[in-house]
Tab-separated table of C-alpha atoms in Angstrom:
chain	number	residue	atom	x	y	z
A	1	MET	CA	1.372	-76.780	15.832
A	2	ASN	CA	-0.481	-74.526	18.324
A	3	ASP	CA	-1.493	-70.890	17.838
A	4	ASN	CA	1.446	-69.626	19.865
A	5	HIS	CA	3.814	-71.139	17.332
A	6	ARG	CA	1.940	-69.723	14.373
A	7	LYS	CA	1.600	-66.116	15.576
A	8	PRO	CA	5.231	-64.980	15.130
A	9	GLY	CA	5.227	-66.147	11.511
A	10	LEU	CA	1.864	-64.544	10.895
A	11	ILE	CA	3.041	-61.282	12.418
A	12	LYS	CA	6.212	-61.409	10.339
A	13	ARG	CA	4.224	-62.020	7.143
A	14	LEU	CA	1.804	-59.251	8.016
A	15	GLY	CA	4.705	-56.914	8.720
A	16	SER	CA	6.303	-57.735	5.376
A	17	ALA	CA	3.012	-57.211	3.583
A	18	LEU	CA	2.534	-53.867	5.281
A	19	LEU	CA	6.089	-52.841	4.374
A	20	VAL	CA	5.621	-53.829	0.723
A	21	GLY	CA	2.268	-52.052	0.680
A	22	SER	CA	3.841	-48.912	2.108
A	23	VAL	CA	6.626	-48.949	-0.502
A	24	LEU	CA	4.151	-49.457	-3.343
A	25	ALA	CA	1.968	-46.690	-1.985
A	26	ALA	CA	4.953	-44.359	-1.794
A	27	MET	CA	5.988	-45.243	-5.331
A	28	THR	CA	2.462	-44.677	-6.589
A	29	SER	CA	2.251	-41.399	-4.713
A	30	GLY	CA	5.600	-40.301	-6.179
A	31	ALA	CA	4.454	-41.138	-9.681
A	32	GLN	CA	1.265	-39.174	-9.176
A	33	ALA	CA	3.234	-36.248	-7.774
A	34	GLU	CA	5.489	-36.075	-10.865
A	35	THR	CA	4.892	-32.737	-12.599
A	36	GLN	CA	4.464	-32.710	-16.352
A	37	ILE	CA	6.350	-29.985	-18.210
A	38	ARG	CA	5.656	-29.455	-21.903
A	39	PHE	CA	8.711	-27.685	-23.340
A	40	THR	CA	9.144	-26.102	-26.776
A	41	LEU	CA	12.423	-25.200	-28.414
A	42	ASP	CA	12.732	-22.163	-30.669
A	43	TRP	CA	13.877	-24.155	-33.690
A	44	ARG	CA	14.817	-27.590	-34.976
A	45	PHE	CA	16.852	-30.183	-33.105
A	46	GLU	CA	20.339	-28.817	-33.762
A	47	GLY	CA	23.604	-28.582	-31.859
A	48	PRO	CA	22.498	-25.907	-29.354
A	49	SER	CA	19.585	-28.084	-28.195
A	50	ALA	CA	22.070	-30.621	-26.769
A	51	PRO	CA	21.817	-29.652	-23.061
A	52	PHE	CA	18.023	-29.828	-23.123
A	53	LEU	CA	18.055	-33.288	-24.681
A	54	MET	CA	20.882	-34.469	-22.429
A	55	ALA	CA	18.971	-33.448	-19.302
A	56	LEU	CA	15.990	-35.408	-20.602
A	57	GLU	CA	17.799	-38.579	-21.658
A	58	LYS	CA	20.122	-38.768	-18.635
A	59	GLY	CA	17.163	-38.508	-16.294
A	60	TYR	CA	18.080	-35.159	-14.739
A	61	PHE	CA	14.516	-33.847	-15.081
A	62	GLU	CA	13.144	-37.077	-13.681
A	63	GLU	CA	15.419	-36.729	-10.644
A	64	GLU	CA	13.647	-33.433	-9.954
A	65	GLY	CA	10.215	-35.066	-10.067
A	66	LEU	CA	9.466	-33.809	-13.575
A	67	ASP	CA	7.981	-35.587	-16.572
A	68	VAL	CA	9.340	-33.438	-19.415
A	69	THR	CA	8.559	-33.599	-23.119
A	70	ILE	CA	10.601	-31.519	-25.584
A	71	ASP	CA	9.349	-30.485	-29.035
A	72	SER	CA	11.052	-28.593	-31.854
A	73	GLY	CA	9.887	-25.061	-32.673
A	74	ASN	CA	9.300	-22.699	-35.579
A	75	GLY	CA	10.888	-19.503	-34.283
A	76	SER	CA	11.179	-17.508	-31.078
A	77	ALA	CA	7.947	-15.584	-31.537
A	78	GLY	CA	6.175	-18.886	-32.038
A	79	ALA	CA	7.733	-20.293	-28.874
A	80	VAL	CA	6.516	-17.306	-26.846
A	81	THR	CA	3.014	-17.703	-28.295
A	82	ARG	CA	2.982	-21.436	-27.580
A	83	VAL	CA	3.751	-20.803	-23.919
A	84	ALA	CA	1.452	-17.785	-23.640
A	85	THR	CA	-1.509	-19.778	-24.990
A	86	ASP	CA	-0.882	-22.690	-22.597
A	87	SER	CA	0.041	-25.070	-25.405
A	88	TYR	CA	3.356	-25.458	-23.574
A	89	ASP	CA	4.449	-24.759	-20.005
A	90	MET	CA	8.003	-23.628	-20.712
A	91	GLY	CA	10.138	-22.876	-23.736
A	92	PHE	CA	13.275	-21.400	-25.268
A	93	ALA	CA	13.009	-18.039	-27.034
A	94	ASP	CA	14.857	-14.859	-27.919
A	95	TYR	CA	14.463	-12.313	-25.137
A	96	SER	CA	13.809	-9.600	-27.714
A	97	ALA	CA	10.887	-11.632	-29.074
A	98	LEU	CA	9.507	-11.984	-25.556
A	99	THR	CA	9.812	-8.224	-25.033
A	100	GLU	CA	8.185	-7.307	-28.327
A	101	THR	CA	5.354	-9.830	-27.940
A	102	THR	CA	4.592	-8.681	-24.403
A	103	SER	CA	4.588	-5.015	-25.441
A	104	LYS	CA	2.052	-5.668	-28.182
A	105	ASN	CA	0.043	-8.212	-26.153
A	106	PRO	CA	0.116	-7.209	-22.464
A	107	ASP	CA	-1.748	-10.394	-21.479
A	108	THR	CA	1.136	-12.607	-22.678
A	109	GLU	CA	1.956	-13.594	-19.049
A	110	VAL	CA	5.331	-15.211	-19.806
A	111	THR	CA	8.625	-14.583	-17.990
A	112	GLY	CA	12.283	-15.360	-18.703
A	113	VAL	CA	13.958	-17.380	-15.952
A	114	TYR	CA	17.388	-18.528	-17.258
A	115	MET	CA	19.364	-16.503	-19.818
A	116	VAL	CA	21.104	-19.199	-21.866
A	117	TYR	CA	22.522	-16.902	-24.575
A	118	ASN	CA	24.207	-14.072	-22.742
A	119	ALA	CA	24.782	-12.291	-26.061
A	120	MET	CA	22.464	-11.861	-29.028
A	121	PRO	CA	23.571	-14.303	-31.782
A	122	ALA	CA	22.739	-11.917	-34.654
A	123	ALA	CA	25.331	-10.866	-37.222
A	124	VAL	CA	25.581	-9.169	-40.595
A	125	PHE	CA	27.268	-11.419	-43.160
A	126	ALA	CA	28.932	-10.288	-46.371
A	127	LEU	CA	31.623	-11.518	-48.733
A	128	LYS	CA	35.006	-9.811	-48.674
A	129	GLU	CA	34.893	-9.459	-52.445
A	130	SER	CA	31.972	-7.030	-51.964
A	131	GLY	CA	34.298	-4.570	-50.229
A	132	ILE	CA	32.326	-4.766	-46.967
A	133	GLU	CA	34.654	-5.049	-43.991
A	134	LYS	CA	33.121	-2.774	-41.363
A	135	PRO	CA	29.701	-1.253	-40.534
A	136	GLU	CA	30.189	1.982	-42.486
A	137	ASP	CA	30.764	-0.078	-45.637
A	138	LEU	CA	27.105	-1.122	-45.487
A	139	LYS	CA	25.834	2.288	-46.607
A	140	GLY	CA	23.821	1.997	-49.783
A	141	LYS	CA	23.897	-1.808	-49.719
A	142	THR	CA	21.033	-4.293	-49.962
A	143	LEU	CA	20.621	-6.753	-47.094
A	144	GLY	CA	18.380	-9.786	-47.138
A	145	ALA	CA	16.565	-11.571	-44.304
A	146	PRO	CA	13.118	-12.840	-43.340
A	147	VAL	CA	10.915	-10.105	-41.870
A	148	PHE	CA	10.980	-11.888	-38.503
A	149	ASP	CA	14.762	-12.294	-38.367
A	150	GLY	CA	16.239	-11.075	-35.085
A	151	GLY	CA	19.158	-9.295	-36.730
A	152	ARG	CA	16.893	-7.480	-39.165
A	153	LYS	CA	14.552	-6.366	-36.385
A	154	ALA	CA	17.482	-5.209	-34.265
A	155	TRP	CA	19.107	-3.361	-37.181
A	156	PRO	CA	18.126	0.081	-35.775
A	157	SER	CA	20.255	-0.654	-32.718
A	158	PHE	CA	23.225	-1.843	-34.805
A	159	ALA	CA	22.911	1.225	-37.028
A	160	ARG	CA	22.625	3.652	-34.113
A	161	HIS	CA	25.695	2.250	-32.370
A	162	ASN	CA	27.778	2.469	-35.522
A	163	GLY	CA	26.970	5.926	-36.896
A	164	LEU	CA	24.522	4.705	-39.520
A	165	ALA	CA	20.991	5.811	-40.316
A	166	VAL	CA	18.324	3.117	-40.222
A	167	ASP	CA	17.585	3.684	-43.911
A	168	ASP	CA	21.233	3.555	-44.982
A	169	VAL	CA	20.537	0.033	-46.229
A	170	GLU	CA	17.722	-1.415	-48.312
A	171	TRP	CA	16.071	-4.601	-47.120
A	172	GLN	CA	14.933	-7.493	-49.271
A	173	SER	CA	12.611	-10.044	-47.658
A	174	VAL	CA	13.752	-13.607	-48.328
A	175	GLU	CA	12.879	-17.058	-47.025
A	176	PRO	CA	15.285	-18.521	-44.436
A	177	ALA	CA	16.099	-21.480	-46.677
A	178	ILE	CA	17.537	-19.342	-49.498
A	179	ARG	CA	19.078	-16.469	-47.546
A	180	GLU	CA	22.664	-17.789	-47.613
A	181	THR	CA	22.292	-19.086	-51.177
A	182	LEU	CA	21.441	-15.595	-52.442
A	183	LEU	CA	24.495	-14.148	-50.723
A	184	ALA	CA	26.749	-16.909	-52.041
A	185	ARG	CA	25.515	-16.180	-55.563
A	186	GLY	CA	26.177	-12.470	-55.167
A	187	GLU	CA	22.499	-11.576	-55.492
A	188	LEU	CA	22.613	-9.726	-52.163
A	189	ASP	CA	25.271	-7.492	-50.651
A	190	GLY	CA	24.726	-8.955	-47.231
A	191	ILE	CA	22.349	-10.832	-44.952
A	192	THR	CA	21.531	-10.997	-41.266
A	193	GLY	CA	21.186	-14.225	-39.339
A	194	PHE	CA	22.267	-16.162	-36.275
A	195	TYR	CA	26.074	-16.302	-36.325
A	196	PHE	CA	26.335	-20.038	-35.717
A	197	THR	CA	23.685	-20.789	-38.340
A	198	SER	CA	24.457	-18.507	-41.290
A	199	LEU	CA	28.219	-19.055	-41.037
A	200	LEU	CA	27.859	-22.813	-41.389
A	201	ASN	CA	25.193	-22.463	-44.071
A	202	LEU	CA	27.475	-20.259	-46.179
A	203	GLU	CA	30.325	-22.739	-45.887
A	204	ALA	CA	27.931	-25.560	-46.820
A	205	ARG	CA	27.108	-23.620	-49.993
A	206	GLY	CA	30.738	-23.582	-51.027
A	207	VAL	CA	31.786	-20.158	-49.755
A	208	ASP	CA	35.448	-20.025	-48.724
A	209	PRO	CA	35.596	-19.269	-44.982
A	210	ASP	CA	38.322	-16.701	-45.698
A	211	ASN	CA	35.854	-14.827	-47.920
A	212	ILE	CA	33.222	-14.456	-45.185
A	213	VAL	CA	32.835	-11.229	-43.207
A	214	ALA	CA	30.775	-11.549	-40.026
A	215	LEU	CA	29.872	-8.378	-38.115
A	216	LYS	CA	28.540	-9.822	-34.870
A	217	TYR	CA	26.080	-7.507	-33.149
A	218	PRO	CA	27.583	-7.868	-29.640
A	219	ASP	CA	30.980	-6.813	-31.040
A	220	TYR	CA	29.446	-3.605	-32.418
A	221	GLY	CA	27.653	-2.142	-29.422
A	222	VAL	CA	24.381	-4.102	-29.328
A	223	GLU	CA	23.873	-5.225	-25.726
A	224	PHE	CA	20.692	-7.223	-26.222
A	225	TYR	CA	20.510	-10.529	-24.408
A	226	GLY	CA	19.827	-13.619	-26.490
A	227	ASN	CA	17.718	-16.702	-25.875
A	228	THR	CA	16.218	-17.363	-22.489
A	229	ILE	CA	14.249	-20.211	-20.952
A	230	ILE	CA	10.704	-18.917	-20.494
A	231	ALA	CA	7.790	-20.091	-18.351
A	232	ARG	CA	4.101	-19.354	-17.975
A	233	ASN	CA	3.469	-16.984	-15.071
A	234	GLU	CA	0.750	-19.330	-13.846
A	235	LEU	CA	3.316	-22.133	-13.501
A	236	LEU	CA	5.717	-19.795	-11.692
A	237	GLU	CA	3.024	-18.897	-9.182
A	238	GLU	CA	1.465	-22.324	-8.673
A	239	ASN	CA	4.507	-24.597	-8.865
A	240	PRO	CA	7.742	-22.615	-8.477
A	241	GLU	CA	9.620	-25.723	-7.319
A	242	ALA	CA	8.945	-27.403	-10.661
A	243	VAL	CA	10.586	-24.468	-12.436
A	244	ARG	CA	13.529	-24.503	-10.037
A	245	GLY	CA	13.898	-28.229	-10.596
A	246	PHE	CA	13.835	-27.804	-14.372
A	247	LEU	CA	16.536	-25.133	-14.243
A	248	LYS	CA	18.666	-27.202	-11.853
A	249	ALA	CA	18.526	-30.163	-14.244
A	250	PHE	CA	19.195	-28.013	-17.303
A	251	ASN	CA	22.078	-26.189	-15.620
A	252	LYS	CA	23.701	-29.506	-14.750
A	253	ALA	CA	23.430	-30.639	-18.371
A	254	LEU	CA	24.698	-27.294	-19.698
A	255	GLN	CA	27.798	-27.531	-17.503
A	256	GLU	CA	28.425	-31.046	-18.832
A	257	THR	CA	27.872	-29.831	-22.401
A	258	ILE	CA	30.462	-27.094	-21.925
A	259	ASP	CA	32.915	-29.644	-20.507
A	260	ASP	CA	32.368	-32.226	-23.253
A	261	PRO	CA	30.491	-31.027	-26.364
A	262	GLU	CA	31.451	-34.192	-28.251
A	263	ALA	CA	29.537	-36.342	-25.765
A	264	ALA	CA	26.606	-33.903	-25.606
A	265	ILE	CA	25.996	-33.861	-29.361
A	266	LYS	CA	25.200	-37.586	-29.225
A	267	TYR	CA	21.875	-36.721	-27.601
A	268	VAL	CA	20.896	-34.557	-30.571
A	269	LYS	CA	21.829	-37.353	-32.966
A	270	GLN	CA	19.782	-39.739	-30.836
A	271	ARG	CA	16.736	-37.479	-31.193
A	272	ASP	CA	17.205	-36.766	-34.910
A	273	GLY	CA	19.192	-39.404	-36.732
A	274	LEU	CA	19.301	-37.321	-39.925
A	275	ILE	CA	21.542	-34.559	-38.555
A	276	LYS	CA	25.183	-34.330	-39.627
A	277	GLU	CA	26.913	-34.886	-36.327
A	278	ASP	CA	30.155	-33.079	-37.188
A	279	LEU	CA	28.245	-30.054	-38.492
A	280	GLU	CA	26.017	-29.837	-35.423
A	281	LEU	CA	28.991	-30.290	-33.111
A	282	ARG	CA	30.609	-27.261	-34.710
A	283	ARG	CA	27.352	-25.312	-34.410
A	284	LEU	CA	27.147	-26.220	-30.734
A	285	LYS	CA	30.723	-25.152	-30.077
A	286	LEU	CA	30.188	-21.828	-31.873
A	287	ALA	CA	27.075	-21.144	-29.803
A	288	LEU	CA	28.897	-21.942	-26.573
A	289	GLU	CA	31.981	-19.899	-27.445
A	290	THR	CA	30.205	-16.795	-28.727
A	291	ASN	CA	26.875	-16.627	-26.884
A	292	VAL	CA	26.959	-18.757	-23.725
A	293	ILE	CA	30.481	-18.299	-22.353
A	294	THR	CA	31.159	-14.569	-22.079
A	295	ASP	CA	32.980	-12.254	-19.688
A	296	GLU	CA	29.653	-11.642	-17.975
A	297	THR	CA	28.804	-15.311	-17.441
A	298	ARG	CA	32.299	-15.953	-16.150
A	299	ALA	CA	31.718	-13.226	-13.571
A	300	GLU	CA	28.036	-13.763	-12.763
A	301	GLY	CA	27.485	-17.415	-13.606
A	302	LEU	CA	25.414	-19.090	-16.306
A	303	GLY	CA	21.795	-18.027	-16.673
A	304	ALA	CA	22.106	-14.661	-14.936
A	305	VAL	CA	21.763	-11.068	-16.130
A	306	THR	CA	23.062	-7.817	-14.694
A	307	GLU	CA	20.654	-5.059	-13.745
A	308	ASP	CA	22.547	-2.220	-15.434
A	309	ARG	CA	22.991	-4.008	-18.739
A	310	MET	CA	19.391	-5.214	-18.764
A	311	ALA	CA	18.207	-1.635	-18.259
A	312	ARG	CA	20.354	-0.412	-21.165
A	313	ALA	CA	19.266	-3.298	-23.360
A	314	LEU	CA	15.592	-2.672	-22.630
A	315	GLU	CA	15.912	1.028	-23.431
A	316	ASP	CA	17.625	0.101	-26.704
A	317	MET	CA	14.985	-2.520	-27.567
A	318	VAL	CA	12.153	-0.086	-26.920
A	319	ALA	CA	13.770	2.441	-29.259
A	320	SER	CA	14.707	-0.109	-31.935
A	321	TYR	CA	11.360	-1.908	-32.054
A	322	GLY	CA	9.202	1.185	-31.561
A	323	LEU	CA	7.686	-0.095	-28.315
A	324	GLU	CA	5.983	1.726	-25.472
A	325	PRO	CA	7.987	1.514	-22.245
A	326	SER	CA	6.084	-0.053	-19.366
A	327	PRO	CA	6.652	-1.649	-15.932
A	328	GLU	CA	5.663	-5.003	-17.475
A	329	LEU	CA	8.647	-4.898	-19.818
A	330	GLU	CA	10.963	-4.193	-16.899
A	331	ALA	CA	9.777	-7.345	-15.121
A	332	LEU	CA	10.166	-9.884	-17.916
A	333	PHE	CA	13.154	-11.642	-16.351
A	334	ASP	CA	13.090	-13.170	-12.886
A	335	SER	CA	16.375	-14.553	-11.549
A	336	SER	CA	14.857	-15.921	-8.329
A	337	TYR	CA	14.347	-19.389	-9.870
A	338	LEU	CA	18.005	-19.847	-10.816
A	339	PRO	CA	20.104	-22.586	-9.195
A	340	PRO	CA	22.658	-21.418	-6.596
A	341	ARG	CA	25.390	-19.211	-8.026
A	342	GLU	CA	28.183	-21.670	-7.229
A	343	SER	CA	26.556	-24.339	-9.407
A	344	ARG	CA	26.363	-21.873	-12.327
A	345	MET	CA	29.968	-20.729	-12.302
A	346	ILE	CA	32.164	-21.752	-15.252
A	347	ASP	CA	35.413	-23.501	-14.403
């Protein structure tokens, strides 16, 4: 066979090799371009962590060019510190904790970018047999909570909005693990805690649901926002598209979680096989119903805040936590990284 017969085949083989080489190069380049995001939750793997874990396991982060790892946390203040010290790139934390930490440590350099809990989850819990049914019934009572508990720290706001003095109650510092037990035993008049956590814990300790009084802070004038997704300012400045991609993926998973909590809770069980699936499903539904889906999120979309309410909430936080007002505190939430409004609207 002469050279003229061999050349077309050679050219074809060379072309195929070049094509394969180009594809491999593109795949390698894409893998190298994938951005790593170290993400910390505020607490253990429980029901409310479902949308984060769903976005990870269903590949939504990967679709955005992100290599995400998600770790459990040990509290909101800890989550803020983890991100501020560059141990993590992004996280999930109470907005009040972000505000207080930034006020006391101006070099925190962390910003909220997606307000997941539109309402603060804090509540005062008591037993009906104690005679406590409304805020004024708390006068002269003893409440228990850890010193870092969000409801305890925000008590001055709750008191102010309900005609109480800050010192109308006495506080007893207790460990989180025994808070509900002490109330169930009648050793405390009341406690503060996250609504969807303390309620289920009390029931798990044998308290009749009909004997539980829950005074939820948002129902009694406290306008504080709840947990927000946070990010290092350095990441926001150097790779804003990575943050936008993370929020797009999370928002997609949150919408699916709202539509089908039963399917979403499977991702929490997959991550922690020791959880009680029915219990965590109920916790997830309570969080969605009381803190994620509100009149404001129905009007503005998931993840957003309103300027007027944020201003009132900040003024209240400054007064309640004894902080110094500053321009830095007014700039702790940036909505410019949110997905388009239409994708955040609740059906």
